[in-house]
Coordinates of C-alpha atoms in Angstrom, one line a residue:
R1 CA 0.4 0.1 0.3
S2 CA 1.5 3.7 -1.2
E3 CA 0.0 7.3 -0.6
I4 CA 1.2 9.8 -2.9
S5 CA 1.2 13.0 -1.1
I6 CA 1.0 16.6 -3.4
F7 CA 2.9 19.5 -2.6
S8 CA 2.3 22.9 -4.1
P9 CA 5.3 24.3 -5.7
A10 CA 5.6 26.6 -2.9
K11 CA 6.0 24.4 0.0
L12 CA 8.1 21.8 -2.4
W13 CA 10.7 25.1 -2.7
T14 CA 10.7 25.4 1.1
V15 CA 11.3 21.8 1.7
Q16 CA 14.2 22.1 -0.7
T17 CA 15.3 25.1 1.0
K18 CA 15.4 23.7 4.5
A19 CA 17.1 20.1 2.8
A20 CA 19.7 22.6 1.0
G21 CA 20.5 24.3 4.5
R22 CA 21.1 21.5 6.3
S23 CA 23.2 20.1 3.9
E24 CA 25.1 22.7 3.9
E25 CA 25.5 23.2 7.7
K26 CA 26.3 19.6 7.5
K27 CA 29.3 20.5 5.0
G28 CA 30.0 23.6 7.1
R29 CA 30.2 21.0 10.5
I30 CA 32.8 18.7 8.1
G31 CA 34.8 21.5 7.4
N32 CA 35.3 22.8 10.5
A33 CA 35.6 19.0 12.1
N34 CA 38.2 18.7 9.2
S35 CA 40.1 22.4 9.8
E36 CA 40.3 20.9 13.9
M37 CA 41.6 18.1 13.1
S38 CA 43.9 19.8 10.3
S39 CA 45.4 22.0 13.1
K40 CA 46.0 19.4 15.4
E41 CA 47.9 17.5 13.1
N42 CA 49.9 20.7 12.3
C43 CA 50.8 20.7 16.1
R44 CA 51.8 17.3 16.1
N45 CA 54.2 17.4 13.5
E46 CA 55.7 20.8 15.3
L47 CA 56.2 18.7 18.5
R48 CA 57.4 15.8 16.7
T49 CA 60.2 17.8 15.4
A50 CA 60.8 19.7 18.5
I51 CA 61.7 16.7 20.0
R52 CA 64.2 15.1 18.2
Q53 CA 65.8 19.2 18.2
L54 CA 65.4 19.2 22.3
S55 CA 67.3 15.5 22.7
D56 CA 69.9 16.3 20.1
R57 CA 70.8 19.3 22.4
C58 CA 70.0 17.1 25.5
L59 CA 67.1 19.5 27.1
H60 CA 65.7 16.5 28.3
P61 CA 63.1 17.7 30.5
A62 CA 61.9 20.2 27.4
A63 CA 61.3 17.3 25.3
K64 CA 59.7 15.5 27.9
W65 CA 57.3 17.9 28.3
A66 CA 56.8 17.6 24.4
A67 CA 56.4 14.6 24.3
E68 CA 53.9 14.5 27.0
Q69 CA 52.0 17.4 24.6
L70 CA 52.4 15.1 21.7
V71 CA 50.3 12.1 23.3
G72 CA 47.6 14.9 24.6
I73 CA 46.4 15.5 20.8
E74 CA 43.1 13.9 20.6
Q75 CA 43.9 11.5 18.1
D76 CA 41.9 11.1 14.4
P77 CA 39.8 8.1 15.0
A78 CA 39.9 7.5 11.3
K79 CA 43.3 7.4 11.0
F80 CA 44.7 5.3 14.0
T81 CA 43.6 2.4 16.0
P82 CA 42.8 1.9 19.5
A83 CA 46.6 0.6 20.2
N84 CA 47.3 4.1 19.1
T85 CA 45.4 5.9 21.4
R86 CA 45.5 3.6 24.8
F87 CA 46.9 6.3 26.5
Q88 CA 43.9 8.7 26.1
R89 CA 41.2 6.3 27.2
G90 CA 39.0 8.3 30.0
S91 CA 41.5 11.1 30.3
S92 CA 38.1 13.8 28.9
S93 CA 36.0 12.8 31.6
I94 CA 37.2 15.2 34.2
R95 CA 36.6 18.4 31.7
R96 CA 33.3 17.0 31.4
R97 CA 32.6 16.7 34.8
F98 CA 34.4 20.2 36.9
R99 CA 34.1 22.6 33.5
T100 CA 32.1 25.4 35.4
N101 CA 29.5 27.2 33.8
E102 CA 31.4 30.3 34.3
I103 CA 34.9 29.1 33.1
A104 CA 32.6 28.1 29.9
S105 CA 31.2 31.0 29.4
A106 CA 34.7 32.7 29.8
T107 CA 35.8 29.8 27.8
P108 CA 36.7 30.8 24.0
L109 CA 34.1 28.5 22.0
T110 CA 36.3 28.6 18.8
P111 CA 38.7 26.0 18.7
L112 CA 42.0 26.6 18.0
A113 CA 41.7 26.1 14.6
G114 CA 39.8 29.4 14.3
V115 CA 42.4 31.4 16.1
S116 CA 44.8 33.1 13.8
Y117 CA 48.3 32.5 14.9
V118 CA 51.6 33.1 13.7
S119 CA 53.4 30.5 11.6
T120 CA 57.0 29.9 13.3
P121 CA 59.1 28.1 10.5
V122 CA 60.6 24.8 12.4
M123 CA 64.3 25.9 12.7
E124 CA 66.4 23.9 9.5
E125 CA 69.1 22.0 11.5
D126 CA 72.5 23.4 10.2
E127 CA 74.2 20.2 9.3
A128 CA 72.2 17.4 7.4
V129 CA 74.5 14.8 9.4
D130 CA 75.9 15.4 12.4
N131 CA 80.1 14.9 12.8
D132 CA 81.9 12.5 14.5
F133 CA 83.0 15.1 17.7
Y134 CA 79.3 16.2 18.2
L135 CA 77.9 12.6 18.0
L136 CA 81.7 11.9 20.9
G137 CA 80.4 15.0 22.8
K138 CA 77.1 14.1 23.3
T139 CA 77.7 10.5 23.6
Y140 CA 79.5 12.3 27.1
F141 CA 77.3 14.8 27.6
D142 CA 74.2 11.8 28.3
C143 CA 76.8 9.9 30.3
R144 CA 76.8 13.0 32.4
E145 CA 80.7 14.1 32.2
Y146 CA 79.8 17.6 31.4
R147 CA 83.6 19.0 31.7
R148 CA 84.8 16.0 28.9
A149 CA 82.0 16.6 27.1
A150 CA 83.1 20.2 26.5
H151 CA 86.8 19.1 25.8
A152 CA 85.5 17.0 22.7
L153 CA 83.7 19.9 21.0
R154 CA 86.0 22.6 21.9
D155 CA 87.0 23.2 18.1
Q156 CA 83.6 22.8 17.2
T157 CA 81.9 25.7 15.4
A158 CA 78.7 24.1 14.2
K159 CA 75.7 25.8 16.3
K160 CA 74.3 22.7 17.7
S161 CA 78.0 21.9 18.8
V162 CA 78.7 25.1 20.3
F163 CA 75.3 25.4 22.1
L164 CA 76.4 21.5 23.5
R165 CA 79.5 22.5 24.3
N166 CA 78.5 25.9 26.5
Y167 CA 75.6 24.0 28.3
A168 CA 77.7 21.3 29.3
L169 CA 79.8 23.8 30.5
F170 CA 77.0 25.3 32.5
L171 CA 76.0 22.4 34.1
A172 CA 79.8 21.4 34.9
G173 CA 79.8 24.7 37.0
E174 CA 76.4 23.8 38.5
K175 CA 77.8 20.3 39.2
R176 CA 80.7 22.0 41.5
K177 CA 78.6 24.6 43.0
E178 CA 76.7 22.0 44.7
E179 CA 79.3 20.5 45.6
E180 CA 80.9 23.5 47.4
S181 CA 77.9 23.9 49.0
I182 CA 78.0 20.8 50.8
E183 CA 81.6 21.2 51.9
L184 CA 81.3 24.6 53.2
T185 CA 78.2 23.5 55.3
G186 CA 78.6 25.0 58.9
L187 CA 81.3 27.0 57.3
G188 CA 80.2 30.4 57.2
N189 CA 77.7 32.0 55.0
S190 CA 79.5 32.3 51.6
E191 CA 77.0 31.6 48.6
P192 CA 79.1 29.1 46.0
T193 CA 79.0 30.2 42.3
N194 CA 78.9 28.7 39.1
C195 CA 82.8 29.5 37.9
E196 CA 82.1 28.4 34.6
L197 CA 79.0 31.8 34.0
I198 CA 82.0 34.6 33.2
T199 CA 82.9 32.2 30.0
I200 CA 79.3 31.3 28.8
E201 CA 78.3 34.8 29.0
R202 CA 81.0 36.1 26.8
E203 CA 81.1 33.5 24.0
L204 CA 77.1 34.0 23.9
S205 CA 77.5 37.3 24.2
T206 CA 79.5 38.2 21.1
L207 CA 77.4 35.4 19.3
R208 CA 74.7 37.5 20.1
K209 CA 76.2 40.8 18.3
N210 CA 77.4 39.2 15.4
G211 CA 73.8 37.5 14.6
T212 CA 75.3 34.3 15.0
I213 CA 73.3 32.7 17.3
D214 CA 70.5 30.2 17.5
P215 CA 67.5 29.9 19.6
F216 CA 69.0 27.9 21.6
G217 CA 72.4 29.5 22.4
L218 CA 69.6 32.8 23.1
Y219 CA 67.7 30.2 26.1
L220 CA 71.7 29.5 27.3
Y221 CA 72.3 33.1 27.7
G222 CA 69.4 33.9 28.5
L223 CA 69.7 31.3 31.7
V224 CA 73.4 32.8 32.5
L225 CA 71.5 36.2 32.9
K226 CA 69.1 35.6 35.0
E227 CA 71.6 33.1 37.1
K228 CA 74.2 36.6 37.1
G229 CA 71.1 38.7 38.7
N230 CA 70.9 41.0 34.9
Q231 CA 67.2 39.8 35.2
N232 CA 65.9 42.6 32.4
L233 CA 68.6 41.6 29.6
A234 CA 67.5 38.1 30.7
R235 CA 63.8 38.6 30.1
M236 CA 64.9 40.2 26.8
V237 CA 66.9 37.7 25.6
L238 CA 64.7 35.1 26.6
V239 CA 61.5 36.4 24.4
E240 CA 63.9 36.6 21.7
S241 CA 64.4 32.7 22.0
V242 CA 60.8 31.6 22.4
N243 CA 60.2 34.1 19.2
C244 CA 62.2 32.2 17.7
Y245 CA 61.6 28.7 18.7
P246 CA 58.6 28.1 20.8
W247 CA 58.7 24.6 21.6
N248 CA 61.3 24.8 24.2
W249 CA 59.1 24.8 27.5
S250 CA 62.9 25.1 29.5
A251 CA 63.0 28.5 27.8
W252 CA 58.9 29.7 28.9
S253 CA 59.5 28.5 32.1
E254 CA 62.8 30.3 32.7
L255 CA 60.8 33.4 31.6
Q256 CA 58.4 32.5 33.4
A257 CA 60.3 32.9 36.8
L258 CA 61.7 37.0 35.7
C259 CA 57.7 37.7 35.7
S260 CA 57.4 38.7 39.0
T261 CA 54.4 40.9 38.0
P262 CA 51.5 41.1 36.0
E263 CA 52.9 44.6 34.8
I264 CA 55.5 42.4 33.6
L265 CA 54.2 39.9 32.1
N266 CA 51.7 42.1 30.0
G267 CA 54.6 43.6 29.1
L268 CA 56.5 40.9 26.9
N269 CA 56.5 41.2 23.0
L270 CA 55.3 37.4 22.4
S271 CA 54.4 36.2 19.4
N272 CA 51.0 34.9 19.5
H273 CA 52.1 31.3 18.5
W274 CA 49.5 28.0 20.4
M275 CA 52.7 28.1 22.8
K276 CA 52.3 31.3 24.8
D277 CA 48.8 29.7 25.8
F278 CA 50.5 27.3 28.1
F279 CA 53.1 30.0 29.0
L280 CA 50.3 32.5 30.2
A281 CA 48.4 30.0 31.9
S282 CA 51.5 28.6 34.1
A283 CA 52.3 32.4 34.7
Y284 CA 48.7 33.3 35.5
Q285 CA 48.8 30.8 38.1
E286 CA 51.9 31.7 39.9
L287 CA 51.0 35.1 40.0
K288 CA 47.9 33.9 41.6
M289 CA 45.4 34.8 38.9
H290 CA 43.5 31.4 39.5
N291 CA 40.2 32.3 37.3
E292 CA 42.2 33.5 34.3
S293 CA 44.6 30.5 34.6
L294 CA 41.9 28.1 34.4
V295 CA 40.2 29.9 31.5
K296 CA 43.3 29.4 29.5
Y297 CA 43.6 26.0 30.8
E298 CA 40.2 24.8 29.8
Y299 CA 40.6 26.6 26.7
L300 CA 43.7 24.5 25.7
Q301 CA 42.2 21.0 26.1
G302 CA 40.4 21.9 22.9
T303 CA 43.2 20.8 21.4
F304 CA 45.1 19.0 24.1
S305 CA 42.7 16.7 25.2
F306 CA 44.5 14.5 27.1
S307 CA 47.3 15.9 28.2
N308 CA 48.0 14.8 31.9
Y309 CA 50.3 17.6 31.8
V310 CA 46.8 20.1 31.6
Q311 CA 44.6 18.0 34.0
A312 CA 47.3 18.4 36.7
Q313 CA 47.6 22.0 36.1
I314 CA 44.3 22.3 36.3
A315 CA 44.3 20.5 39.8
Q316 CA 46.5 22.8 41.1
V317 CA 44.8 25.7 40.2
Q318 CA 41.7 24.4 42.0
Y319 CA 44.4 23.3 45.0
S320 CA 45.1 26.6 45.1
L321 CA 40.8 27.9 45.3
R322 CA 40.6 24.8 48.0
E323 CA 38.6 22.8 45.5
F324 CA 39.8 19.8 47.5
E325 CA 36.9 17.2 46.0
Q326 CA 38.0 18.4 42.4
V327 CA 41.5 18.0 43.3
E328 CA 41.1 14.3 44.4
V329 CA 38.8 13.4 42.0
I330 CA 41.2 15.0 38.5
F331 CA 44.7 13.2 40.6
E332 CA 42.9 9.9 41.2
E333 CA 42.4 9.9 36.8
L334 CA 45.4 10.9 36.8
L335 CA 46.6 8.0 38.5
R336 CA 44.8 5.6 36.5
N337 CA 46.3 6.5 33.1
D338 CA 49.6 6.9 34.2
P339 CA 49.9 4.8 37.8
Y340 CA 53.9 5.4 37.8
R341 CA 53.6 9.2 37.8
V342 CA 55.4 11.2 41.1
E343 CA 55.7 14.8 39.8
D344 CA 52.9 16.5 41.3
M345 CA 51.7 13.6 43.4
D346 CA 53.3 15.9 46.7
M347 CA 49.8 18.2 45.9
Y348 CA 47.5 15.2 45.9
S349 CA 49.2 13.6 49.2
N350 CA 48.8 17.3 50.2
V351 CA 45.1 17.2 49.8
L352 CA 44.4 13.8 51.7
Y353 CA 46.6 15.2 54.3
A354 CA 44.0 17.6 54.7
K355 CA 41.2 15.9 54.7
E356 CA 42.8 12.8 57.0
C357 CA 42.4 10.1 54.3
F358 CA 44.6 8.0 56.3
S359 CA 44.2 5.0 54.1
A360 CA 44.0 7.1 50.6
L361 CA 47.4 8.4 51.9
S362 CA 49.1 5.5 53.4
Y363 CA 48.2 3.6 50.0
L364 CA 49.9 6.6 48.0
A365 CA 52.8 6.6 50.3
H366 CA 54.0 2.9 49.9
R367 CA 53.0 3.4 46.1
V368 CA 55.4 6.3 45.0
F369 CA 58.1 4.2 47.6
M370 CA 57.8 1.4 45.0
T371 CA 58.5 3.6 41.7
D372 CA 61.0 6.3 42.9
K373 CA 61.7 6.4 46.9
Y374 CA 64.3 8.8 46.1
R375 CA 62.7 11.7 44.4
P376 CA 61.9 14.6 46.5
E377 CA 58.3 14.5 45.5
S378 CA 58.0 10.9 47.4
C379 CA 59.9 11.7 50.5
C380 CA 57.4 14.6 51.0
I381 CA 54.8 12.3 50.3
I382 CA 56.1 10.0 53.1
A383 CA 56.5 12.9 55.4
N384 CA 52.9 14.0 55.4
Y385 CA 51.7 10.3 55.7
Y386 CA 54.2 10.1 59.5
S387 CA 52.7 13.5 60.0
L388 CA 49.2 12.7 59.7
K389 CA 50.3 9.9 62.5
G390 CA 51.4 12.3 64.9
Q391 CA 55.0 11.2 64.1
H392 CA 56.7 14.4 63.6
E393 CA 60.4 13.4 63.8
K394 CA 60.2 10.9 61.0
A395 CA 58.1 13.1 59.3
V396 CA 60.8 16.2 59.7
T397 CA 63.5 13.0 58.8
Y398 CA 62.2 12.5 54.9
F399 CA 61.6 16.0 54.5
R400 CA 65.4 17.0 55.3
R401 CA 65.5 13.9 53.0
A402 CA 64.2 15.7 50.3
L403 CA 65.7 18.5 50.7
K404 CA 69.1 16.5 50.5
L405 CA 67.8 16.0 47.1
N406 CA 66.8 19.1 46.0
K407 CA 67.8 21.7 48.3
N408 CA 65.2 24.1 46.5
Y409 CA 62.1 22.3 47.1
L410 CA 60.3 25.4 48.3
T411 CA 56.8 22.4 49.7
A412 CA 59.2 21.0 51.7
W413 CA 60.8 23.9 53.5
T414 CA 57.3 25.1 54.2
L415 CA 56.2 22.2 55.6
M416 CA 59.1 21.2 57.9
G417 CA 58.1 24.6 59.1
H418 CA 55.1 22.5 59.9
E419 CA 56.4 20.0 61.8
Y420 CA 58.7 22.2 64.1
V421 CA 55.9 24.0 65.0
E422 CA 54.1 21.1 66.2
M423 CA 56.7 20.4 67.5
K424 CA 57.6 23.2 69.6
N425 CA 61.1 23.9 67.9
T426 CA 59.4 27.8 67.0
P427 CA 63.7 28.8 66.2
A428 CA 63.8 25.8 63.6
A429 CA 60.3 26.7 61.8
V430 CA 61.0 30.2 61.7
D431 CA 64.4 29.1 59.9
A432 CA 62.3 26.8 57.6
Y433 CA 60.0 29.4 57.0
R434 CA 62.7 32.1 56.2
R435 CA 64.3 29.6 53.8
A436 CA 61.0 29.0 52.1
V437 CA 60.6 32.6 51.1
D438 CA 64.4 33.4 50.3
I439 CA 63.5 30.6 47.1
N440 CA 60.3 32.2 46.4
P441 CA 59.0 35.4 48.0
R442 CA 55.5 34.8 46.9
D443 CA 54.5 31.7 48.6
Y444 CA 52.1 33.2 50.9
R445 CA 52.2 29.7 53.1
A446 CA 55.8 30.3 54.3
W447 CA 54.9 33.9 55.3
Y448 CA 51.9 33.2 56.6
G449 CA 53.8 30.4 58.9
L450 CA 56.3 32.7 60.2
G451 CA 53.4 35.0 61.1
Q452 CA 51.9 31.9 63.8
A453 CA 55.6 31.2 65.0
Y454 CA 56.2 34.9 66.0
E455 CA 52.6 34.9 67.4
V456 CA 53.5 31.5 69.5
M457 CA 56.8 33.7 70.6
G458 CA 54.4 36.0 72.3
M459 CA 55.4 39.0 69.2
P460 CA 51.9 40.3 67.7
F461 CA 54.2 43.2 66.1
Y462 CA 56.1 40.6 63.9
A463 CA 53.8 38.2 63.2
L464 CA 51.3 41.1 62.3
H465 CA 53.8 42.1 59.3
Y466 CA 53.7 38.5 58.1
F467 CA 50.5 38.2 58.4
K468 CA 49.8 41.6 56.2
K469 CA 52.6 39.7 53.4
S470 CA 50.6 36.4 53.4
V471 CA 47.0 38.3 52.5
F472 CA 48.8 40.2 49.9
L473 CA 50.0 37.7 48.2
Q474 CA 46.5 35.8 48.6
A475 CA 44.1 38.8 49.5
N476 CA 40.9 35.6 48.9
D477 CA 41.9 33.3 51.7
A478 CA 39.6 33.5 54.6
R479 CA 42.2 31.9 56.9
L480 CA 44.6 34.7 56.6
W481 CA 42.2 37.6 57.2
I482 CA 41.2 35.5 60.0
A483 CA 44.8 35.1 61.3
M484 CA 45.3 38.7 60.9
A485 CA 42.5 39.6 63.1
Q486 CA 43.1 37.5 66.3
C487 CA 46.8 39.1 66.2
Y488 CA 45.7 42.8 66.5
E489 CA 43.1 40.9 69.6
T490 CA 45.9 40.1 71.5
E491 CA 46.2 42.0 75.1
Q492 CA 50.1 43.8 73.5
L493 CA 47.6 45.1 70.8
Q494 CA 43.8 45.5 71.4
M495 CA 43.1 46.7 68.2
L496 CA 39.5 45.5 67.8
E497 CA 38.5 47.6 65.4
E498 CA 41.4 46.8 63.1
A499 CA 40.3 42.7 64.0
I500 CA 36.2 43.6 63.2
K501 CA 37.8 44.6 59.5
C502 CA 40.1 41.6 59.0
Y503 CA 37.1 39.4 60.1
K504 CA 34.6 41.3 57.4
R505 CA 37.1 40.8 54.9
A506 CA 37.3 36.9 56.0
A507 CA 33.1 36.3 56.2
S508 CA 33.0 37.9 52.5
C509 CA 36.0 35.7 51.2
G510 CA 33.9 32.9 52.0
D511 CA 34.8 30.9 55.5
K512 CA 34.3 27.5 55.6
E513 CA 35.2 26.9 58.9
A514 CA 32.6 29.5 60.1
I515 CA 34.7 31.5 62.5
A516 CA 34.4 35.4 61.1
L517 CA 30.9 35.9 62.1
Q518 CA 30.4 34.5 65.3
Q519 CA 33.7 36.7 66.6
L520 CA 32.0 39.7 64.5
A521 CA 29.4 39.6 66.5
K522 CA 31.5 38.4 69.8
L523 CA 33.6 41.8 69.1
H524 CA 30.5 44.3 68.9
R525 CA 29.0 42.9 71.5
E526 CA 31.9 43.5 73.8
L527 CA 32.2 47.2 72.6
G528 CA 28.6 48.0 73.1
R529 CA 26.9 48.0 69.9
F530 CA 24.7 45.4 70.3
E531 CA 22.0 46.2 66.9
E532 CA 25.6 45.1 64.9
A533 CA 26.2 42.2 67.5
A534 CA 22.0 40.8 66.2
F535 CA 23.0 41.4 63.1
Y536 CA 26.2 39.0 62.6
Y537 CA 24.4 36.7 65.6
K538 CA 21.5 36.1 63.0
K539 CA 23.8 35.9 60.1
D540 CA 25.7 33.0 61.8
L541 CA 22.5 31.7 62.8
E542 CA 21.1 31.8 59.4
R543 CA 24.6 29.8 58.3
M544 CA 24.2 26.5 60.7
E545 CA 20.8 26.1 60.0
A546 CA 21.6 26.0 56.0
E547 CA 23.8 24.2 57.1
E548 CA 22.0 21.6 59.1
R549 CA 25.1 21.6 62.0
E550 CA 24.3 22.4 65.9
A551 CA 27.3 23.8 68.2
Q552 CA 27.5 26.5 70.9
N553 CA 27.3 28.9 69.0
M554 CA 23.8 28.3 68.2
V555 CA 23.2 28.6 71.9
E556 CA 25.0 31.6 72.3
A557 CA 23.5 33.2 69.8
L558 CA 19.8 32.4 70.7
S559 CA 20.9 33.5 74.2
F560 CA 21.7 37.0 72.6
L561 CA 18.9 37.1 70.6
A562 CA 16.4 36.5 72.7
E563 CA 17.5 39.1 75.5
H564 CA 18.0 41.8 72.6
C565 CA 15.1 41.6 71.8
R566 CA 13.6 41.4 74.9
E567 CA 15.5 44.8 76.1
M568 CA 13.9 46.1 72.4
K569 CA 10.5 45.1 73.7
R570 CA 10.2 42.8 70.5
Y571 CA 8.4 39.8 72.9
E572 CA 6.9 38.0 70.2
E573 CA 10.1 38.0 68.7
A574 CA 12.2 37.0 71.5
E575 CA 9.9 34.2 73.2
V576 CA 10.5 32.7 69.0
Y577 CA 14.2 32.9 70.2
C578 CA 13.3 31.0 73.8
A579 CA 11.3 28.3 72.3
R580 CA 14.0 27.3 69.7
L581 CA 16.9 27.4 72.6
M582 CA 15.0 25.1 75.0
D583 CA 15.2 22.6 71.8
Y584 CA 19.3 23.3 72.5
G585 CA 18.6 23.3 75.1
G586 CA 19.4 26.0 77.0
P587 CA 18.7 27.6 80.2
V588 CA 15.5 27.4 80.9
S589 CA 15.4 30.2 84.1
F590 CA 15.8 32.4 81.1
Y591 CA 12.6 31.6 79.6
S592 CA 10.5 31.8 82.3
F593 CA 11.5 35.1 83.0
I594 CA 10.8 36.3 79.5
L595 CA 7.0 34.7 80.3

């Protein structure tokens, strides 16, 4: 059985137009998808070439970073079998789960293929075939015989050999500096220096003036200038390096270390390459611009959907925002995808410590111990485990072990300071915190620790100075404002008006521990400002009810509000508060007095 439908010419034209529109829309979607995949393929080709060039120059951390981003790009399912994408399974579920509406709205919806980037040609090598002396020098370098490598390359003039010779000299100088620092421990405050810096600077500055230096030489020259304290010229040289060769993540990292303020960062004249987005995301994170950093990383996930590095950085931003639940989920999935990963796991251990997850922290400590027990991060994780068990001496032992492996390991200095505070060894805590702020003056946790230490020693003026520094660096952390307010309340200061200002800032920053509102009510009550006290007691009461928690604060708030309403002759309202007070075991005699 068949039915024939009769269309009028106008209706037939409408149907044909809609069909053509759907066809064009489908072609547009296919075109966008093809363009996006083409952009991803370009990134892949650039990274593959960069990995080889970075490895040839023994820039292994940068090569490793590039390789991780290479496998983090989503593969075209039409070209690759599931075996080629096994590293990528399940990695994007975090992004779908935790992308908030605010971030999604702030993130550009245009994929990377739709952004106009500067096309940076991949650098050609100056020699088609590596000569024998370069191969010998690189072999020595890989065996960590740096001076021997530099000697083997002493007469070579090719750019790759010149870089490797100077880089070997730089690392030989760094190795000797480390040895001297160990030998001079306890013999004075003289700080050893890299004795090769002058020789390297002389040669590289000449090459730069002659215009014969390559981007890798510029990177090393910038590194030497940074070590010598010439930050402005170092910044300029590193910008030249990343603009000429943007795939060297080590150069971007050194440049980031020189951007101590947003003004310096915004003043950089950087080419608009996609690597710039990685740099800005990391720089925003270091400058405590957490929302901007999160937006950048969400944007980068459009291309690097399966990058473990991007996922770990998002976790770090969420950690700074104290979103511990999200951080825990991200790290659990990271460990499923990369079970032998150690880097960034110290941050995961901090989250488990804060949540008092004994079994999870114990499992993580055992896992990293079996993977690589002599990594600084592994020692830090084990130290956190012992600290959570209350074995602070053992925790200090492992923090010290981490610092022997990396004396600039900021987290270990700060956390060891916390352990010394727990052990009542305040001078040692102060020393640890000072070492932390020497390494990174923008670490608010170390400044906060110094404030706590001086508060314990009964020196509130010093404590206040350090609390102010921590608040300046992390203005949205309610805990810091509360610490400063409590310092103002001490007997030596008794600056209650300043304390009230700090508690107000803490309340506006989302005081999760519910201290600020209660203290505001108490201070206003002490100062005889009963209306203001009633206002904050009501807000504290509303918060306790919303969170469905009962505490002594509840009785205190109800008692004050009942008495205040009685004084203001609002008897019906006072009766309501008294009735509620009886439900919470409040003073019955007071209720009888009201009646």
